[in-house]
Amino acid sequence: MQSWKKLGVIAGGGELPVVLAEHCETTGRPYFIARVSPFADPALDRHPGATHGLGAMGARIDAMRAAGVDALILLGQVPRPDIGSLKLDAAAMAMLPAVVAAMGQGDDALLRALLAEHEKAGFRVVGVEEVMADLLATSGAWGAVTPDERQLRDLKRAALIADAINKFDVGQGVVVCGGLVLAVEAQEGTDAMLRRVADLPLTVRGSADKRRGVLVKRPKPIQERRIDLPTIGVRTIEGAASAGLAGIAVEAGGALAVRRDEIVAAANRAGLFVYGFTPEEVAP
Amino acid sequence: MQSWKKLGVIAGGGELPVVLAEHCETTGRPYFIARVSPFADPALDRHPGATHGLGAMGARIDAMRAAGVDALILLGQVPRPDIGSLKLDAAAMAMLPAVVAAMGQGDDALLRALLAEHEKAGFRVVGVEEVMADLLATSGAWGAVTPDERQLRDLKRAALIADAINKFDVGQGVVVCGGLVLAVEAQEGTDAMLRRVADLPLTVRGSADKRRGVLVKRPKPIQERRIDLPTIGVRTIEGAASAGLAGIAVEAGGALAVRRDEIVAAANRAGLFVYGFTPEEVAP
């Protein structure tokens, strides 16, 4: 049940905030888009809201308060900032010690610190599942293709590795093909990782004719699920298809799907599976 | 103590077999270079030996036996083969079931299977430390630069992550900068990983003016140390320097240094540290 009057969306880059804004508009729920400049998609400009730089914490919080926002969600990508080059306002300066202390401990600590600062400012911070449950990954095969035995073995191995390394706040993606670990994602992001796989020799990876291997994205065990769930979209399908993979898999309830209908259509066209697994399914 | 009559070197790509061949020549020890075509460096052609394709297992073993080889070492890189395109002789065909079974379990299982097949053929398989201990990484700082407190923290974090992921026969390298994991190596190799780090935004990595971050390479816990220790060379230093790193670190006794003098000279020139740590130094 929705338990807030107006939802503030602190919107970074990518399509996810656009999808949510359109959802709020369509369902008639009060909302306010706090666009983080220059990262927020221009498609957000027509929605009610305001635009501020990353460092204008105080101005952003004031604008949300003035608009009657009582709950907020952080959504979309923001590149890790160079503190020195940010234009920090007074409120941001006050948050600085906690944020800088968190920066040395990885992305996750940084995001948790930002979230805590917004809670201190009096907002309830909500997760995407409270706002738009349709975005959350479901279990089982999403499209026309289902993973076979061999692909499920690769899927399970990739899920185990993702689990082991995500404890260290590394990235979220692992590619395994025929038992061999082809790539592990860190700061470069999933798209760049998939391009790298596409550059590997055909002796270790699949191709459009003979698809092999699986991309798995899992949330970090320490991950603050209100901020930073792994995301897949049509581009992920396209990247996986170019890398010759047989399919992609995410944790059911532990990943976000941007425009799921388009994801499924693209996967069906390319002959890839998209699969949501439960932690039990991939347990050792 | 050397306990063999003549050493066979099954030589893949890279400089390591060349360095060893020159060492055998200089020290006057009987040796035989079994060049794996087309990977072995042409600089090996002038040394006593023979050249065979990867699949000519029987011919290679016969040639080594005929030359009086009783112990052998596998050295240098060989790309993961496409079994279908290899020209397998009868002896290789006989090894095939064990090798194919191992291929699905990662590089390490594959190398162990190859090694076991050579032992079955009657050779003693030796490690590099028995042949040329100078190649093995030593402990402490190798050159003029020593890691500071902050760099030791990054080093330790990278070492922990490398240890956790290497259990899965992933690669051997991890880059950490200011607590943040910038890259994890899998099939692409260390040089490609360092190029990727060099492409990351300057907000997360160091630069030539302000070096930050550490590359750590560790052996896999399950690694067959007679075959596949992580290797560093001048190119590793150059890659780390281009990526803005402060230094590189390996496990003492758990990595090979190709032309150590040149490594140290290049590191000193660029202002990087090269450090050999003991497992105790990086324990949690």
Coordinates of C-alpha atoms in Angstrom, one line a residue:
Chain A
M1 CA 0.0 0.0 0.0
Q2 CA 1.2 3.5 -0.8
S3 CA 1.8 5.4 2.4
W4 CA 3.0 8.8 1.2
K5 CA 1.4 11.9 -0.2
K6 CA 3.9 12.8 -3.0
L7 CA 6.8 10.8 -4.3
G8 CA 10.1 12.6 -5.1
V9 CA 12.3 10.9 -7.7
I10 CA 15.9 11.8 -7.6
A11 CA 16.7 11.0 -11.2
G12 CA 20.1 10.1 -12.5
G13 CA 20.9 8.9 -16.0
G14 CA 19.3 6.1 -18.0
E15 CA 15.8 5.1 -18.9
L16 CA 14.6 3.9 -15.5
P17 CA 13.6 7.3 -14.1
V18 CA 11.7 8.0 -17.4
V19 CA 9.8 4.7 -17.1
L20 CA 8.9 5.5 -13.5
A21 CA 7.8 9.1 -14.3
E22 CA 5.5 7.9 -17.1
H23 CA 4.1 5.3 -14.7
C24 CA 3.3 8.0 -12.1
E25 CA 1.8 10.2 -14.8
T26 CA -0.4 7.3 -16.2
T27 CA -1.6 6.1 -12.8
G28 CA -2.3 9.7 -11.6
R29 CA -0.1 9.6 -8.5
P30 CA 1.4 12.8 -7.3
Y31 CA 5.1 13.0 -8.1
F32 CA 8.1 15.3 -8.4
I33 CA 11.2 14.7 -10.5
A34 CA 14.4 16.0 -9.0
R35 CA 16.5 15.9 -12.1
V36 CA 20.2 15.5 -11.4
S37 CA 22.0 17.7 -14.0
P38 CA 23.6 16.9 -16.5
F39 CA 22.8 13.1 -16.1
A40 CA 19.0 13.0 -16.1
D41 CA 17.4 12.1 -19.5
P42 CA 15.9 15.2 -21.3
A43 CA 12.6 13.2 -21.6
L44 CA 12.1 14.0 -17.9
D45 CA 11.9 17.8 -18.6
R46 CA 8.2 17.8 -19.3
H47 CA 7.3 16.2 -15.9
P48 CA 6.7 18.2 -12.8
G49 CA 10.0 18.8 -11.0
A50 CA 13.2 20.8 -10.8
T51 CA 16.8 20.5 -12.0
H52 CA 19.9 20.7 -9.8
G53 CA 23.6 19.8 -10.1
L54 CA 24.8 16.8 -8.0
G55 CA 26.3 19.1 -5.4
A56 CA 23.2 21.2 -4.8
M57 CA 21.9 19.0 -2.0
G58 CA 20.3 21.7 0.0
A59 CA 18.5 23.4 -3.0
R60 CA 17.2 20.0 -4.1
I61 CA 16.0 19.1 -0.7
D62 CA 14.3 22.5 -0.3
A63 CA 12.6 22.1 -3.7
M64 CA 11.2 18.7 -2.8
R65 CA 10.0 20.0 0.6
A66 CA 8.4 23.0 -1.0
A67 CA 6.6 20.7 -3.5
G68 CA 5.2 18.6 -0.6
V69 CA 7.4 15.5 -1.2
D70 CA 7.4 13.2 1.8
A71 CA 8.9 10.0 0.3
L72 CA 11.6 9.7 -2.2
I73 CA 13.4 7.2 -4.4
L74 CA 16.9 7.4 -5.9
L75 CA 16.9 6.0 -9.4
G76 CA 19.2 6.0 -12.4
Q77 CA 23.0 6.2 -12.9
V78 CA 25.2 9.0 -11.5
P79 CA 29.0 8.6 -12.3
R80 CA 31.2 8.5 -9.2
P81 CA 31.9 12.2 -8.6
D82 CA 35.2 14.0 -8.3
I83 CA 34.4 15.8 -5.0
G84 CA 36.8 18.6 -5.8
S85 CA 34.9 19.6 -9.0
L86 CA 31.4 19.5 -7.5
K87 CA 29.6 22.7 -6.7
L88 CA 28.6 21.9 -3.2
D89 CA 26.0 24.0 -1.4
A90 CA 25.9 24.4 2.4
A91 CA 23.7 21.3 3.0
A92 CA 26.0 19.3 0.8
M93 CA 29.1 20.6 2.7
A94 CA 27.4 19.4 6.0
M95 CA 27.0 15.9 4.5
L96 CA 30.5 15.8 3.2
P97 CA 32.3 14.1 6.1
A98 CA 30.0 11.1 6.0
V99 CA 30.1 10.9 2.2
V100 CA 33.8 11.1 1.9
A101 CA 34.3 8.6 4.7
A102 CA 32.1 6.2 2.7
M103 CA 33.8 6.8 -0.6
G104 CA 36.8 4.7 0.3
Q105 CA 34.6 1.7 1.0
G106 CA 33.1 1.3 -2.4
D107 CA 30.0 2.3 -4.3
D108 CA 27.6 0.6 -1.9
A109 CA 28.9 2.5 1.2
L110 CA 28.7 5.7 -0.7
L111 CA 25.1 5.2 -1.7
R112 CA 24.1 4.1 1.8
A113 CA 25.6 7.3 3.2
L114 CA 23.7 9.4 0.7
L115 CA 20.5 7.6 1.5
A116 CA 21.0 8.1 5.3
E117 CA 21.6 11.8 4.7
H118 CA 18.2 12.1 3.0
E119 CA 16.5 10.2 5.8
K120 CA 18.1 12.6 8.3
A121 CA 16.5 15.4 6.2
G122 CA 13.1 13.9 7.0
F123 CA 12.2 12.0 3.9
R124 CA 11.1 8.4 3.8
V125 CA 13.3 6.6 1.3
V126 CA 11.4 3.8 -0.5
G127 CA 12.4 1.0 -2.8
V128 CA 11.3 0.5 -6.4
E129 CA 9.1 -2.5 -5.4
E130 CA 6.9 -0.2 -3.4
V131 CA 6.6 2.2 -6.3
M132 CA 6.3 0.1 -9.4
A133 CA 6.5 -3.6 -8.7
D134 CA 6.3 -4.3 -12.5
L135 CA 9.9 -3.3 -12.8
L136 CA 11.1 -6.1 -10.5
A137 CA 12.5 -9.3 -12.1
T138 CA 10.1 -12.3 -11.9
S139 CA 11.1 -16.0 -11.6
G140 CA 11.2 -18.5 -14.5
A141 CA 11.6 -18.0 -18.2
W142 CA 10.3 -14.6 -19.4
G143 CA 10.2 -15.2 -23.1
A144 CA 9.9 -18.0 -25.7
V145 CA 13.3 -19.6 -25.0
T146 CA 14.1 -21.7 -21.9
P147 CA 17.6 -22.6 -20.7
D148 CA 18.7 -26.2 -21.3
E149 CA 20.7 -28.4 -18.9
R150 CA 24.1 -27.2 -20.1
Q151 CA 23.0 -23.5 -20.0
L152 CA 21.6 -24.0 -16.5
R153 CA 25.1 -25.3 -15.4
D154 CA 26.7 -22.2 -16.7
L155 CA 24.0 -20.1 -15.1
K156 CA 24.6 -21.7 -11.7
R157 CA 28.3 -21.3 -11.9
A158 CA 28.0 -17.7 -12.9
A159 CA 25.6 -17.1 -10.0
L160 CA 28.0 -18.7 -7.5
I161 CA 30.8 -16.5 -8.7
A162 CA 28.7 -13.3 -8.7
D163 CA 27.7 -14.1 -5.2
A164 CA 31.3 -14.6 -4.0
I165 CA 32.7 -11.5 -5.6
N166 CA 29.7 -9.2 -4.9
K167 CA 30.6 -9.5 -1.2
F168 CA 33.4 -7.2 -2.0
D169 CA 31.2 -4.6 -3.6
V170 CA 32.6 -5.5 -7.1
G171 CA 30.1 -5.2 -10.0
Q172 CA 27.1 -7.3 -10.6
G173 CA 27.7 -9.3 -13.8
V174 CA 29.6 -12.5 -14.6
V175 CA 29.7 -14.3 -17.9
V176 CA 30.4 -18.1 -18.0
C177 CA 30.5 -20.3 -21.1
G178 CA 31.1 -24.0 -21.0
G179 CA 32.3 -23.8 -17.4
L180 CA 34.9 -21.1 -18.3
V181 CA 34.6 -17.7 -16.7
L182 CA 34.8 -15.3 -19.7
A183 CA 34.4 -12.0 -17.9
V184 CA 33.7 -10.4 -14.5
E185 CA 32.3 -6.9 -14.3
A186 CA 33.7 -4.1 -12.1
Q187 CA 33.7 -0.4 -12.8
E188 CA 33.3 -0.7 -16.6
G189 CA 29.7 -1.7 -16.5
T190 CA 27.7 -4.5 -18.2
D191 CA 27.7 -3.1 -21.7
A192 CA 31.5 -2.8 -21.8
M193 CA 31.9 -6.2 -20.3
L194 CA 29.7 -7.8 -23.0
R195 CA 31.7 -6.0 -25.8
R196 CA 34.8 -7.5 -24.3
V197 CA 33.3 -11.0 -24.5
A198 CA 32.4 -10.3 -28.1
D199 CA 36.1 -9.7 -28.7
L200 CA 37.2 -13.0 -27.3
P201 CA 38.2 -15.8 -29.7
L202 CA 35.4 -18.0 -31.0
T203 CA 37.1 -21.0 -29.4
V204 CA 35.9 -19.9 -25.9
R205 CA 32.6 -18.2 -26.7
G206 CA 29.4 -18.8 -28.7
S207 CA 28.1 -17.1 -31.9
A208 CA 24.8 -16.2 -33.4
D209 CA 24.7 -19.6 -35.1
K210 CA 25.7 -21.5 -32.1
R211 CA 24.8 -19.6 -28.9
R212 CA 26.7 -20.5 -25.8
G213 CA 27.2 -19.1 -22.4
V214 CA 25.2 -17.1 -19.9
L215 CA 25.3 -13.6 -18.4
V216 CA 24.2 -13.5 -14.7
K217 CA 23.6 -10.3 -12.8
R218 CA 23.0 -10.5 -9.1
P219 CA 22.5 -7.9 -6.4
K220 CA 25.4 -7.5 -3.9
P221 CA 24.6 -9.2 -0.6
I222 CA 25.4 -5.9 1.1
Q223 CA 23.5 -4.0 -1.5
E224 CA 21.1 -1.3 -0.4
R225 CA 18.1 -2.6 -2.4
R226 CA 16.4 0.8 -2.2
I227 CA 19.1 2.3 -4.4
D228 CA 21.1 0.2 -6.6
L229 CA 19.6 -3.1 -7.9
P230 CA 21.2 -4.5 -11.1
T231 CA 19.3 -3.4 -14.2
I232 CA 18.7 -5.0 -17.6
G233 CA 17.2 -3.5 -20.7
V234 CA 17.0 -4.0 -24.4
R235 CA 20.7 -2.9 -24.7
T236 CA 21.7 -5.8 -22.4
I237 CA 19.9 -8.3 -24.7
E238 CA 21.6 -6.7 -27.7
G239 CA 25.0 -6.9 -26.0
A240 CA 24.5 -10.5 -25.0
A241 CA 23.4 -11.4 -28.5
S242 CA 26.5 -9.8 -30.0
A243 CA 28.7 -11.7 -27.6
G244 CA 27.2 -15.0 -28.8
L245 CA 25.6 -15.8 -25.4
A246 CA 22.7 -18.2 -25.1
G247 CA 20.9 -16.1 -22.5
I248 CA 20.9 -13.8 -19.5
A249 CA 19.7 -14.5 -16.0
V250 CA 18.9 -12.3 -13.0
E251 CA 17.7 -13.0 -9.4
A252 CA 14.0 -13.0 -9.2
G253 CA 13.1 -9.9 -7.1
G254 CA 16.7 -8.8 -7.2
A255 CA 17.0 -6.9 -10.5
L256 CA 15.1 -4.3 -12.4
A257 CA 13.8 -4.7 -16.0
V258 CA 13.5 -1.5 -18.0
R259 CA 10.6 -2.0 -20.5
R260 CA 10.1 -5.7 -20.0
D261 CA 7.9 -6.1 -23.1
E262 CA 10.7 -4.8 -25.3
I263 CA 13.3 -7.0 -23.5
V264 CA 11.3 -10.1 -24.1
A265 CA 10.6 -9.2 -27.8
A266 CA 14.3 -8.6 -28.4
A267 CA 15.3 -11.8 -26.7
N268 CA 12.8 -13.8 -28.7
R269 CA 14.0 -12.3 -31.9
A270 CA 17.6 -13.1 -31.1
G271 CA 16.8 -16.6 -29.7
L272 CA 18.1 -15.8 -26.2
F273 CA 16.5 -16.8 -23.0
V274 CA 15.9 -14.4 -20.1
Y275 CA 15.5 -16.2 -16.8
G276 CA 14.7 -15.2 -13.3
F277 CA 16.2 -17.6 -10.7
T278 CA 15.6 -17.9 -7.0
P279 CA 18.6 -18.1 -4.6
E280 CA 17.5 -21.7 -3.8
E281 CA 17.8 -22.7 -7.5
V282 CA 21.4 -21.7 -7.7
A283 CA 22.5 -22.7 -4.2
P284 CA 25.7 -24.9 -4.2
Chain B
M1 CA 69.4 -30.0 -6.6
Q2 CA 68.9 -30.9 -10.2
S3 CA 67.8 -34.5 -10.5
W4 CA 67.4 -35.0 -14.2
K5 CA 69.7 -35.6 -17.2
K6 CA 68.1 -33.4 -19.8
L7 CA 65.3 -30.9 -19.5
G8 CA 62.5 -30.7 -22.0
V9 CA 60.8 -27.3 -22.3
I10 CA 57.3 -27.4 -23.9
A11 CA 57.3 -23.9 -25.1
G12 CA 54.2 -21.8 -25.8
G13 CA 54.1 -18.1 -26.6
G14 CA 55.7 -15.2 -24.7
E15 CA 59.1 -14.4 -23.5
L16 CA 59.3 -16.8 -20.6
P17 CA 60.5 -19.8 -22.6
V18 CA 63.1 -17.6 -24.3
V19 CA 64.5 -16.5 -20.9
L20 CA 64.7 -20.1 -19.7
A21 CA 66.3 -21.3 -22.9
E22 CA 69.0 -18.6 -22.6
H23 CA 69.5 -19.6 -19.0
C24 CA 70.0 -23.3 -19.9
E25 CA 72.4 -22.3 -22.6
T26 CA 74.4 -19.9 -20.4
T27 CA 74.6 -22.4 -17.5
G28 CA 75.5 -25.3 -19.8
R29 CA 72.7 -27.6 -18.7
P30 CA 71.4 -30.1 -21.3
Y31 CA 68.0 -29.0 -22.6
F32 CA 65.6 -29.5 -25.5
I33 CA 63.0 -27.0 -26.6
A34 CA 59.7 -28.5 -27.8
R35 CA 58.4 -25.5 -29.7
V36 CA 54.6 -25.5 -29.9
S37 CA 53.8 -24.1 -33.3
P38 CA 52.6 -21.4 -34.2
F39 CA 52.8 -19.9 -30.7
A40 CA 56.5 -20.3 -29.7
D41 CA 58.7 -17.2 -30.1
P42 CA 60.9 -17.4 -33.2
A43 CA 63.9 -16.6 -30.9
L44 CA 63.7 -20.2 -29.8
D45 CA 64.5 -21.6 -33.2
R46 CA 68.2 -21.4 -32.7
H47 CA 68.1 -23.6 -29.6
P48 CA 68.3 -27.4 -29.7
G49 CA 64.8 -28.8 -30.1
A50 CA 61.9 -29.6 -32.5
T51 CA 58.7 -27.9 -33.6
H52 CA 55.2 -29.5 -33.5
G53 CA 51.6 -28.3 -33.6
L54 CA 49.6 -28.4 -30.4
G55 CA 47.8 -31.6 -31.5
A56 CA 50.9 -33.6 -32.3
M57 CA 51.3 -35.0 -28.8
G58 CA 52.8 -38.3 -29.9
A59 CA 55.3 -36.8 -32.2
R60 CA 56.4 -34.3 -29.5
I61 CA 56.7 -37.0 -26.9
D62 CA 58.7 -39.2 -29.3
A63 CA 61.1 -36.4 -30.1
M64 CA 61.7 -35.6 -26.5
R65 CA 62.3 -39.3 -25.7
A66 CA 64.7 -39.6 -28.7
A67 CA 66.6 -36.6 -27.4
G68 CA 67.1 -38.2 -24.0
V69 CA 64.7 -35.8 -22.1
D70 CA 63.7 -37.3 -18.7
A71 CA 62.1 -34.2 -17.1
L72 CA 60.0 -31.5 -18.6
I73 CA 58.4 -28.1 -17.9
L74 CA 55.4 -26.5 -19.6
L75 CA 56.0 -22.8 -20.1
G76 CA 54.5 -19.9 -22.0
Q77 CA 51.0 -19.2 -23.3
V78 CA 48.9 -21.4 -25.5
P79 CA 45.4 -20.1 -26.4
R80 CA 42.6 -22.4 -25.4
P81 CA 42.2 -24.7 -28.4
D82 CA 39.2 -25.5 -30.6
I83 CA 39.5 -29.2 -30.4
G84 CA 37.7 -29.6 -33.7
S85 CA 40.4 -27.7 -35.6
L86 CA 43.4 -29.4 -34.0
K87 CA 45.4 -31.9 -36.0
L88 CA 45.5 -34.7 -33.4
D89 CA 47.9 -37.5 -33.8
A90 CA 47.2 -41.0 -32.3
A91 CA 48.7 -40.2 -28.9
A92 CA 46.7 -37.0 -28.7
M93 CA 43.5 -38.9 -29.6
A94 CA 44.2 -41.3 -26.7
M95 CA 44.5 -38.4 -24.3
L96 CA 41.4 -36.7 -25.6
P97 CA 38.7 -38.1 -23.2
A98 CA 40.6 -36.9 -20.2
V99 CA 41.4 -33.5 -21.8
V100 CA 37.8 -32.9 -23.0
A101 CA 36.4 -33.8 -19.7
A102 CA 38.7 -31.3 -18.1
M103 CA 37.9 -28.5 -20.5
G104 CA 34.4 -27.9 -19.0
Q105 CA 36.0 -27.2 -15.6
G106 CA 38.1 -24.3 -16.5
D107 CA 41.7 -23.6 -17.5
D108 CA 43.2 -25.1 -14.4
A109 CA 41.6 -28.5 -14.8
L110 CA 42.6 -28.5 -18.5
L111 CA 46.3 -27.8 -17.6
R112 CA 46.3 -30.4 -14.8
A113 CA 44.9 -33.0 -17.3
L114 CA 47.6 -32.3 -19.8
L115 CA 50.3 -32.5 -17.1
A116 CA 49.0 -35.8 -15.9
E117 CA 49.1 -37.2 -19.5
H118 CA 52.8 -36.3 -19.7
E119 CA 53.5 -37.9 -16.4
K120 CA 51.8 -41.1 -17.6
A121 CA 54.1 -40.9 -20.6
G122 CA 57.0 -41.3 -18.2
F123 CA 58.3 -37.8 -17.8
R124 CA 58.9 -36.1 -14.5
V125 CA 57.2 -32.7 -14.7
V126 CA 59.0 -30.0 -12.8
G127 CA 58.2 -26.5 -11.7
V128 CA 60.0 -23.3 -12.6
E129 CA 61.5 -22.9 -9.2
E130 CA 63.4 -26.2 -9.7
V131 CA 64.8 -25.0 -13.0
M132 CA 65.4 -21.2 -12.6
A133 CA 64.6 -19.9 -9.1
D134 CA 65.5 -16.4 -10.3
L135 CA 62.2 -16.1 -12.1
L136 CA 60.2 -16.5 -8.9
A137 CA 58.8 -13.3 -7.2
T138 CA 60.7 -12.3 -4.0
S139 CA 59.2 -10.6 -1.0
G140 CA 59.3 -6.9 -0.2
A141 CA 59.8 -3.9 -2.5
W142 CA 61.8 -4.8 -5.7
G143 CA 62.8 -1.3 -6.8
A144 CA 63.2 2.3 -5.5
V145 CA 59.5 2.9 -4.6
T146 CA 57.8 1.4 -1.6
P147 CA 54.0 1.4 -1.1
D148 CA 52.6 3.8 1.5
E149 CA 49.8 3.1 4.0
R150 CA 47.0 3.9 1.6
Q151 CA 48.5 1.9 -1.2
L152 CA 49.0 -1.1 1.2
R153 CA 45.3 -0.9 2.0
D154 CA 44.4 -1.1 -1.7
L155 CA 46.9 -3.9 -2.1
K156 CA 45.4 -5.9 0.7
R157 CA 41.8 -5.4 -0.5
A158 CA 42.8 -6.5 -4.0
A159 CA 44.7 -9.5 -2.6
L160 CA 41.6 -10.6 -0.7
I161 CA 39.3 -10.3 -3.7
A162 CA 41.8 -12.1 -5.9
D163 CA 41.9 -14.9 -3.4
A164 CA 38.1 -15.1 -3.2
I165 CA 37.5 -15.2 -7.0
N166 CA 40.5 -17.3 -7.9
K167 CA 38.8 -20.2 -6.1
F168 CA 36.6 -20.3 -9.2
D169 CA 39.5 -20.5 -11.6
V170 CA 38.8 -17.0 -12.8
G171 CA 41.9 -14.9 -13.8
Q172 CA 44.6 -13.7 -11.6
G173 CA 44.5 -10.0 -11.6
V174 CA 42.5 -7.4 -9.6
V175 CA 42.8 -3.6 -9.6
V176 CA 41.7 -1.6 -6.6
C177 CA 42.0 2.2 -6.2
G178 CA 40.9 4.1 -3.1
G179 CA 39.0 1.1 -1.9
L180 CA 37.0 0.8 -5.1
V181 CA 37.4 -2.3 -7.3
L182 CA 38.2 -1.0 -10.8
A183 CA 38.7 -4.2 -12.7
V184 CA 38.7 -8.0 -12.3
E185 CA 40.6 -10.1 -14.9
A186 CA 39.0 -13.2 -16.5
Q187 CA 39.7 -14.5 -20.1
E188 CA 40.9 -11.1 -21.5
G189 CA 44.3 -11.2 -19.8
T190 CA 46.1 -8.6 -17.7
D191 CA 47.2 -6.3 -20.5
A192 CA 43.6 -5.9 -21.7
M193 CA 42.4 -5.3 -18.2
L194 CA 44.9 -2.5 -17.6
R195 CA 43.9 -0.9 -20.9
R196 CA 40.3 -0.9 -19.6
V197 CA 41.4 0.8 -16.4
A198 CA 43.2 3.4 -18.4
D199 CA 39.8 4.1 -20.1
L200 CA 37.9 4.7 -16.8
P201 CA 37.2 8.3 -15.8
L202 CA 39.9 10.1 -13.9
T203 CA 37.5 10.5 -11.0
V204 CA 37.9 6.9 -10.0
R205 CA 41.6 6.2 -11.0
G206 CA 45.0 7.8 -10.8
S207 CA 47.2 9.5 -13.4
A208 CA 50.9 9.9 -14.2
D209 CA 50.9 13.1 -12.0
K210 CA 49.0 11.6 -9.1
R211 CA 49.4 7.8 -9.1
R212 CA 46.7 5.8 -7.3
G213 CA 45.6 2.2 -7.1
V214 CA 47.3 -1.2 -7.2
L215 CA 47.3 -4.2 -9.5
V216 CA 47.5 -7.5 -7.6
K217 CA 48.1 -10.9 -9.3
R218 CA 47.8 -14.0 -7.2
P219 CA 48.0 -17.7 -8.0
K220 CA 44.8 -19.6 -7.9
P221 CA 44.5 -21.7 -4.7
I222 CA 43.8 -24.7 -6.9
Q223 CA 46.5 -23.7 -9.3
E224 CA 49.0 -26.3 -10.5
R225 CA 52.1 -24.4 -9.7
R226 CA 54.2 -26.4 -12.1
I227 CA 52.3 -24.9 -15.1
D228 CA 50.5 -21.7 -14.7
L229 CA 51.9 -19.2 -12.2
P230 CA 50.8 -15.6 -12.9
T231 CA 53.5 -13.7 -14.8
I232 CA 54.6 -10.1 -14.8
G233 CA 57.0 -8.4 -17.3
V234 CA 58.0 -4.9 -18.5
R235 CA 54.6 -4.7 -20.4
T236 CA 52.8 -5.2 -17.1
I237 CA 54.6 -2.2 -15.7
E238 CA 53.9 -0.1 -18.8
G239 CA 50.2 -1.0 -18.7
A240 CA 50.0 -0.2 -15.0
A241 CA 51.8 3.1 -15.6
S242 CA 49.3 4.0 -18.4
A243 CA 46.4 3.2 -16.1
G244 CA 47.7 5.7 -13.5
L245 CA 48.4 3.0 -10.9
A246 CA 50.8 3.5 -8.0
G247 CA 52.2 0.0 -8.2
I248 CA 51.8 -3.7 -8.8
A249 CA 52.0 -6.5 -6.3
V250 CA 52.4 -10.3 -6.5
E251 CA 52.6 -13.1 -4.0
A252 CA 56.2 -13.9 -3.1
G253 CA 57.0 -17.3 -4.5
G254 CA 53.6 -17.3 -6.3
A255 CA 54.4 -15.4 -9.5
L256 CA 57.0 -15.3 -12.3
A257 CA 59.0 -12.2 -13.3
V258 CA 60.2 -12.1 -16.9
R259 CA 63.5 -10.2 -17.0
R260 CA 63.4 -8.8 -13.5
D261 CA 66.1 -6.2 -14.0
E262 CA 64.1 -4.6 -16.8
I263 CA 60.9 -4.7 -14.7
V264 CA 62.6 -2.9 -11.9
A265 CA 64.2 -0.3 -14.2
A266 CA 60.9 0.4 -15.9
A267 CA 59.1 0.7 -12.5
N268 CA 61.7 3.1 -11.2
R269 CA 61.5 5.2 -14.3
A270 CA 57.7 5.5 -14.0
G271 CA 57.7 5.9 -10.2
L272 CA 55.8 2.7 -9.6
F273 CA 56.4 0.2 -6.8
V274 CA 56.7 -3.5 -7.4
Y275 CA 56.0 -5.5 -4.2
G276 CA 56.1 -9.1 -3.3
F277 CA 53.8 -9.9 -0.3
T278 CA 53.5 -13.0 1.8
P279 CA 50.0 -14.5 2.4
E280 CA 50.4 -13.6 6.1
E281 CA 50.8 -9.9 5.1
V282 CA 47.5 -9.8 3.3
A283 CA 45.5 -12.1 5.6
P284 CA 42.2 -10.5 6.8

